[in-house]
Amino acid sequence: MQPAADPGAQGSGDPRRIALFGDIHANLEALEAVLADSAEQGCNDYICMGDIVGYNANPADCLEKVREMGCPVIKGNHDEDTAGNHSLESMNPVAATALEWTRGQLDDEQRTWLRRLRMVRQIEDFTVVHSTLDQPSNWNYVTNRFDAMSNFSYQFTQVCFHGHTHVPRVYIKDGKVREVPAESIVIEPGSKYFINVGSVGQPRDGDWRACYAIYDLAHKLVVFRRIEYDIETTQRKIREADLPPMLAERLADGR
């Protein structure tokens, strides 16, 4: 799962290549494809950005696979809602239906594990959070640079990775806050970065392929990866579980 990287191939400095992946949403086929690709890319550390469960049909399998990795994991809103017993009436009906079903797929020990996850973690010299640093338990969405401004006021590390919107984005604060394409980003001295790593299991940027990011510490480089997976199997499992059909349909549209 975590093959050793070749320090000589990484240049000077920290040889680690960290795969940051989140918003898995019980999509086992997408998760397995991302983990296979990250191993091929020489990743030797992993961080899960939350929302392991919800929407798709393999919540227990995805949860156990992440647990077996022993990597840092932060809590997402679907993890919290699955772990609790509170009413879901205020939620989107499709999401609520999937979460009620998901609650029934996990045992008490698994739900307790989700409940105990932390919302914010500092790892080395960077921070990870599912939503935002200003109010992480409110599950606010960052969809533009104005949303990102509030987060930067609470960001005390140069780099912060997040998820939640299912859309890969990069915001940079270097005097002003601006958004740049989520492709390959060099972490420059004097700037701050708020980086959305995208979604493994339910992308919403019009690209159906699983998305994650690699942080190359030696080169201070963040690279986004898009990976094809067996989407037909994922869709079939959703239908067989009698989950809302639109959950299967939307996967192909990347919405």
CSV table of C-alpha atoms in Angstrom, one decimal:
chain,number,residue,atom,x,y,z
A,1,MET,CA,0.0,0.0,0.0
A,2,GLN,CA,2.8,2.4,0.8
A,3,PRO,CA,5.9,1.5,-1.3
A,4,ALA,CA,9.1,3.3,-0.4
A,5,ALA,CA,10.0,6.2,-2.7
A,6,ASP,CA,13.4,6.5,-4.4
A,7,PRO,CA,15.1,9.5,-2.7
A,8,GLY,CA,17.5,9.8,-5.6
A,9,ALA,CA,14.5,10.4,-7.9
A,10,GLN,CA,13.1,13.1,-5.7
A,11,GLY,CA,16.1,15.4,-5.6
A,12,SER,CA,17.4,17.0,-2.4
A,13,GLY,CA,15.2,17.6,0.6
A,14,ASP,CA,12.3,15.6,2.0
A,15,PRO,CA,11.8,12.5,-0.3
A,16,ARG,CA,8.2,12.0,0.6
A,17,ARG,CA,5.4,12.2,-1.9
A,18,ILE,CA,2.0,12.5,-0.2
A,19,ALA,CA,-1.2,11.4,-1.8
A,20,LEU,CA,-4.1,13.5,-0.6
A,21,PHE,CA,-7.5,12.0,-1.4
A,22,GLY,CA,-11.0,12.6,-0.1
A,23,ASP,CA,-14.7,12.7,-0.9
A,24,ILE,CA,-14.5,9.0,-1.6
A,25,HIS,CA,-18.3,8.6,-0.8
A,26,ALA,CA,-18.3,4.8,-0.7
A,27,ASN,CA,-17.0,4.4,-4.3
A,28,LEU,CA,-14.8,1.4,-3.9
A,29,GLU,CA,-13.8,1.2,-7.5
A,30,ALA,CA,-12.6,4.8,-7.6
A,31,LEU,CA,-10.7,4.4,-4.4
A,32,GLU,CA,-8.9,1.3,-5.5
A,33,ALA,CA,-7.9,3.0,-8.8
A,34,VAL,CA,-6.6,6.1,-6.9
A,35,LEU,CA,-4.5,4.0,-4.5
A,36,ALA,CA,-3.1,2.0,-7.4
A,37,ASP,CA,-2.1,5.1,-9.3
A,38,SER,CA,-0.6,6.8,-6.2
A,39,ALA,CA,1.6,3.7,-5.7
A,40,GLU,CA,2.7,3.9,-9.3
A,41,GLN,CA,3.5,7.6,-8.8
A,42,GLY,CA,5.8,6.7,-5.9
A,43,CYS,CA,3.7,8.0,-3.1
A,44,ASN,CA,4.9,6.9,0.3
A,45,ASP,CA,2.5,8.8,2.5
A,46,TYR,CA,-1.3,9.2,2.4
A,47,ILE,CA,-3.8,11.6,3.9
A,48,CYS,CA,-7.6,11.1,3.7
A,49,MET,CA,-9.5,14.3,3.5
A,50,GLY,CA,-12.8,13.0,4.8
A,51,ASP,CA,-16.2,11.9,3.5
A,52,ILE,CA,-15.3,8.3,3.2
A,53,VAL,CA,-19.0,7.4,3.2
A,54,GLY,CA,-22.3,8.6,1.7
A,55,TYR,CA,-23.9,8.4,-1.7
A,56,ASN,CA,-22.4,5.2,-3.1
A,57,ALA,CA,-22.7,1.5,-2.3
A,58,ASN,CA,-19.5,0.4,-0.5
A,59,PRO,CA,-19.3,2.4,2.7
A,60,ALA,CA,-18.0,-0.4,5.0
A,61,ASP,CA,-15.4,-1.6,2.4
A,62,CYS,CA,-14.1,2.0,1.8
A,63,LEU,CA,-14.0,2.7,5.5
A,64,GLU,CA,-12.0,-0.5,6.3
A,65,LYS,CA,-9.6,0.1,3.4
A,66,VAL,CA,-8.8,3.6,4.7
A,67,ARG,CA,-8.5,2.3,8.3
A,68,GLU,CA,-6.0,-0.4,7.2
A,69,MET,CA,-3.8,2.2,5.7
A,70,GLY,CA,-3.1,3.8,9.1
A,71,CYS,CA,-2.9,7.2,7.6
A,72,PRO,CA,-4.1,10.5,9.0
A,73,VAL,CA,-7.9,11.0,8.4
A,74,ILE,CA,-10.1,14.0,9.0
A,75,LYS,CA,-13.8,14.1,9.4
A,76,GLY,CA,-16.2,15.1,6.6
A,77,ASN,CA,-19.8,16.1,7.0
A,78,HIS,CA,-21.1,12.8,5.6
A,79,ASP,CA,-18.9,11.0,8.1
A,80,GLU,CA,-20.4,13.0,10.9
A,81,ASP,CA,-24.0,12.5,9.7
A,82,THR,CA,-23.4,8.8,9.4
A,83,ALA,CA,-21.9,8.5,12.8
A,84,GLY,CA,-24.8,10.3,14.5
A,85,ASN,CA,-28.4,9.5,15.2
A,86,HIS,CA,-29.8,12.9,14.5
A,87,SER,CA,-32.6,13.6,12.1
A,88,LEU,CA,-31.7,14.1,8.4
A,89,GLU,CA,-34.9,15.9,7.5
A,90,SER,CA,-33.2,19.2,6.7
A,91,MET,CA,-30.9,17.6,4.2
A,92,ASN,CA,-31.2,17.2,0.4
A,93,PRO,CA,-33.6,14.2,0.2
A,94,VAL,CA,-31.3,12.2,-2.0
A,95,ALA,CA,-28.3,12.6,0.3
A,96,ALA,CA,-30.5,11.9,3.3
A,97,THR,CA,-31.8,8.7,1.8
A,98,ALA,CA,-28.2,7.5,1.1
A,99,LEU,CA,-27.1,8.4,4.6
A,100,GLU,CA,-29.9,6.6,6.3
A,101,TRP,CA,-29.0,3.5,4.2
A,102,THR,CA,-25.3,4.0,5.0
A,103,ARG,CA,-26.0,4.1,8.8
A,104,GLY,CA,-27.5,0.6,8.4
A,105,GLN,CA,-24.4,-0.7,6.6
A,106,LEU,CA,-21.9,0.2,9.4
A,107,ASP,CA,-21.7,-1.4,12.8
A,108,ASP,CA,-21.4,0.5,16.1
A,109,GLU,CA,-17.6,0.3,16.2
A,110,GLN,CA,-17.2,1.7,12.7
A,111,ARG,CA,-19.6,4.6,13.4
A,112,THR,CA,-17.7,5.3,16.7
A,113,TRP,CA,-14.5,5.5,14.7
A,114,LEU,CA,-16.0,8.0,12.3
A,115,ARG,CA,-17.4,10.0,15.2
A,116,ARG,CA,-14.0,10.3,16.8
A,117,LEU,CA,-12.2,11.7,13.8
A,118,ARG,CA,-10.8,15.2,14.1
A,119,MET,CA,-12.0,18.1,11.8
A,120,VAL,CA,-8.6,19.8,11.5
A,121,ARG,CA,-5.1,18.5,11.6
A,122,GLN,CA,-1.7,20.0,11.2
A,123,ILE,CA,0.7,17.5,9.6
A,124,GLU,CA,4.3,18.6,9.4
A,125,ASP,CA,4.2,22.2,8.1
A,126,PHE,CA,0.8,22.1,6.4
A,127,THR,CA,-2.9,21.9,7.5
A,128,VAL,CA,-5.8,19.7,6.4
A,129,VAL,CA,-9.5,20.3,6.9
A,130,HIS,CA,-12.6,19.0,5.1
A,131,SER,CA,-14.4,22.3,4.6
A,132,THR,CA,-12.9,25.5,6.0
A,133,LEU,CA,-10.6,26.6,8.9
A,134,ASP,CA,-12.8,29.5,10.0
A,135,GLN,CA,-15.8,27.4,10.9
A,136,PRO,CA,-15.0,23.7,10.2
A,137,SER,CA,-18.1,22.3,11.9
A,138,ASN,CA,-20.4,24.5,9.8
A,139,TRP,CA,-19.3,22.7,6.6
A,140,ASN,CA,-19.1,25.9,4.6
A,141,TYR,CA,-18.3,25.7,0.9
A,142,VAL,CA,-15.5,27.6,-0.8
A,143,THR,CA,-16.4,28.1,-4.5
A,144,ASN,CA,-14.6,31.4,-5.3
A,145,ARG,CA,-11.8,33.6,-4.1
A,146,PHE,CA,-14.1,35.6,-1.9
A,147,ASP,CA,-15.0,32.5,0.1
A,148,ALA,CA,-11.3,31.7,0.4
A,149,MET,CA,-10.5,35.0,1.9
A,150,SER,CA,-12.2,34.1,5.2
A,151,ASN,CA,-10.2,30.9,5.4
A,152,PHE,CA,-6.9,32.6,4.9
A,153,SER,CA,-7.5,34.7,8.0
A,154,TYR,CA,-7.4,31.5,10.0
A,155,GLN,CA,-4.7,29.7,8.1
A,156,PHE,CA,-1.4,29.7,10.1
A,157,THR,CA,0.6,27.4,7.8
A,158,GLN,CA,1.7,28.2,4.3
A,159,VAL,CA,-0.4,25.4,2.7
A,160,CYS,CA,-3.8,24.1,3.7
A,161,PHE,CA,-5.5,21.2,1.8
A,162,HIS,CA,-9.3,20.7,1.8
A,163,GLY,CA,-12.2,19.1,0.0
A,164,HIS,CA,-16.0,19.2,0.4
A,165,THR,CA,-17.0,20.9,-2.9
A,166,HIS,CA,-15.8,17.9,-5.0
A,167,VAL,CA,-14.1,20.4,-7.4
A,168,PRO,CA,-10.3,20.8,-7.5
A,169,ARG,CA,-9.3,24.4,-7.0
A,170,VAL,CA,-6.2,26.4,-6.0
A,171,TYR,CA,-6.4,29.7,-4.2
A,172,ILE,CA,-3.3,31.7,-3.6
A,173,LYS,CA,-2.8,34.7,-1.3
A,174,ASP,CA,0.2,36.8,-2.3
A,175,GLY,CA,-0.9,40.3,-1.4
A,176,LYS,CA,-4.4,39.5,-2.9
A,177,VAL,CA,-6.4,36.3,-3.2
A,178,ARG,CA,-6.6,34.8,-6.6
A,179,GLU,CA,-7.6,31.4,-8.1
A,180,VAL,CA,-5.3,29.6,-10.5
A,181,PRO,CA,-5.9,26.4,-12.5
A,182,ALA,CA,-5.8,23.1,-10.5
A,183,GLU,CA,-3.0,21.5,-12.5
A,184,SER,CA,0.6,21.7,-11.3
A,185,ILE,CA,1.4,24.2,-8.5
A,186,VAL,CA,4.8,25.2,-7.2
A,187,ILE,CA,4.7,26.3,-3.5
A,188,GLU,CA,6.5,29.6,-3.6
A,189,PRO,CA,8.0,31.4,-0.5
A,190,GLY,CA,6.0,34.3,0.8
A,191,SER,CA,2.6,33.0,-0.5
A,192,LYS,CA,-0.2,31.0,1.1
A,193,TYR,CA,-2.1,28.3,-0.6
A,194,PHE,CA,-5.6,26.9,0.0
A,195,ILE,CA,-5.9,23.8,-2.2
A,196,ASN,CA,-9.0,21.6,-2.9
A,197,VAL,CA,-7.8,18.2,-3.8
A,198,GLY,CA,-11.1,17.2,-5.6
A,199,SER,CA,-13.2,14.1,-5.2
A,200,VAL,CA,-12.3,10.4,-5.5
A,201,GLY,CA,-15.8,9.1,-5.7
A,202,GLN,CA,-18.1,11.8,-7.0
A,203,PRO,CA,-16.4,14.6,-8.9
A,204,ARG,CA,-18.5,17.6,-9.7
A,205,ASP,CA,-16.5,19.5,-12.2
A,206,GLY,CA,-17.8,17.8,-15.3
A,207,ASP,CA,-15.0,15.2,-15.4
A,208,TRP,CA,-16.2,11.8,-14.2
A,209,ARG,CA,-12.7,10.5,-13.5
A,210,ALA,CA,-11.5,10.2,-9.9
A,211,CYS,CA,-9.4,13.1,-8.7
A,212,TYR,CA,-6.7,13.4,-6.1
A,213,ALA,CA,-3.5,15.4,-5.5
A,214,ILE,CA,0.1,14.6,-4.8
A,215,TYR,CA,2.3,16.8,-2.7
A,216,ASP,CA,6.0,16.4,-3.6
A,217,LEU,CA,7.8,17.8,-0.5
A,218,ALA,CA,11.2,17.7,-2.1
A,219,HIS,CA,10.2,20.0,-4.9
A,220,LYS,CA,7.4,21.9,-3.1
A,221,LEU,CA,5.1,20.8,-5.9
A,222,VAL,CA,1.4,19.9,-5.9
A,223,VAL,CA,0.2,17.9,-8.9
A,224,PHE,CA,-3.4,16.9,-9.6
A,225,ARG,CA,-4.2,13.4,-11.0
A,226,ARG,CA,-7.4,12.2,-12.9
A,227,ILE,CA,-7.9,8.5,-12.9
A,228,GLU,CA,-10.3,6.3,-14.8
A,229,TYR,CA,-12.1,3.6,-12.9
A,230,ASP,CA,-14.7,0.9,-13.4
A,231,ILE,CA,-17.7,3.3,-13.3
A,232,GLU,CA,-20.1,0.7,-14.6
A,233,THR,CA,-19.6,-1.5,-11.7
A,234,THR,CA,-20.1,1.4,-9.3
A,235,GLN,CA,-23.3,2.3,-11.0
A,236,ARG,CA,-24.6,-1.3,-10.9
A,237,LYS,CA,-23.9,-1.6,-7.2
A,238,ILE,CA,-25.9,1.6,-6.5
A,239,ARG,CA,-28.9,0.3,-8.4
A,240,GLU,CA,-28.7,-3.1,-6.8
A,241,ALA,CA,-28.7,-1.4,-3.3
A,242,ASP,CA,-31.9,0.4,-4.3
A,243,LEU,CA,-30.3,3.8,-3.7
A,244,PRO,CA,-31.7,6.7,-5.6
A,245,PRO,CA,-31.0,6.1,-9.3
A,246,MET,CA,-29.7,9.6,-9.9
A,247,LEU,CA,-26.7,8.8,-7.8
A,248,ALA,CA,-25.6,6.3,-10.4
A,249,GLU,CA,-26.5,8.6,-13.3
A,250,ARG,CA,-24.7,11.6,-12.1
A,251,LEU,CA,-21.4,9.8,-11.8
A,252,ALA,CA,-21.0,9.6,-15.6
A,253,ASP,CA,-21.7,13.3,-15.9
A,254,GLY,CA,-19.1,14.3,-13.3
A,255,ARG,CA,-21.9,16.2,-11.4
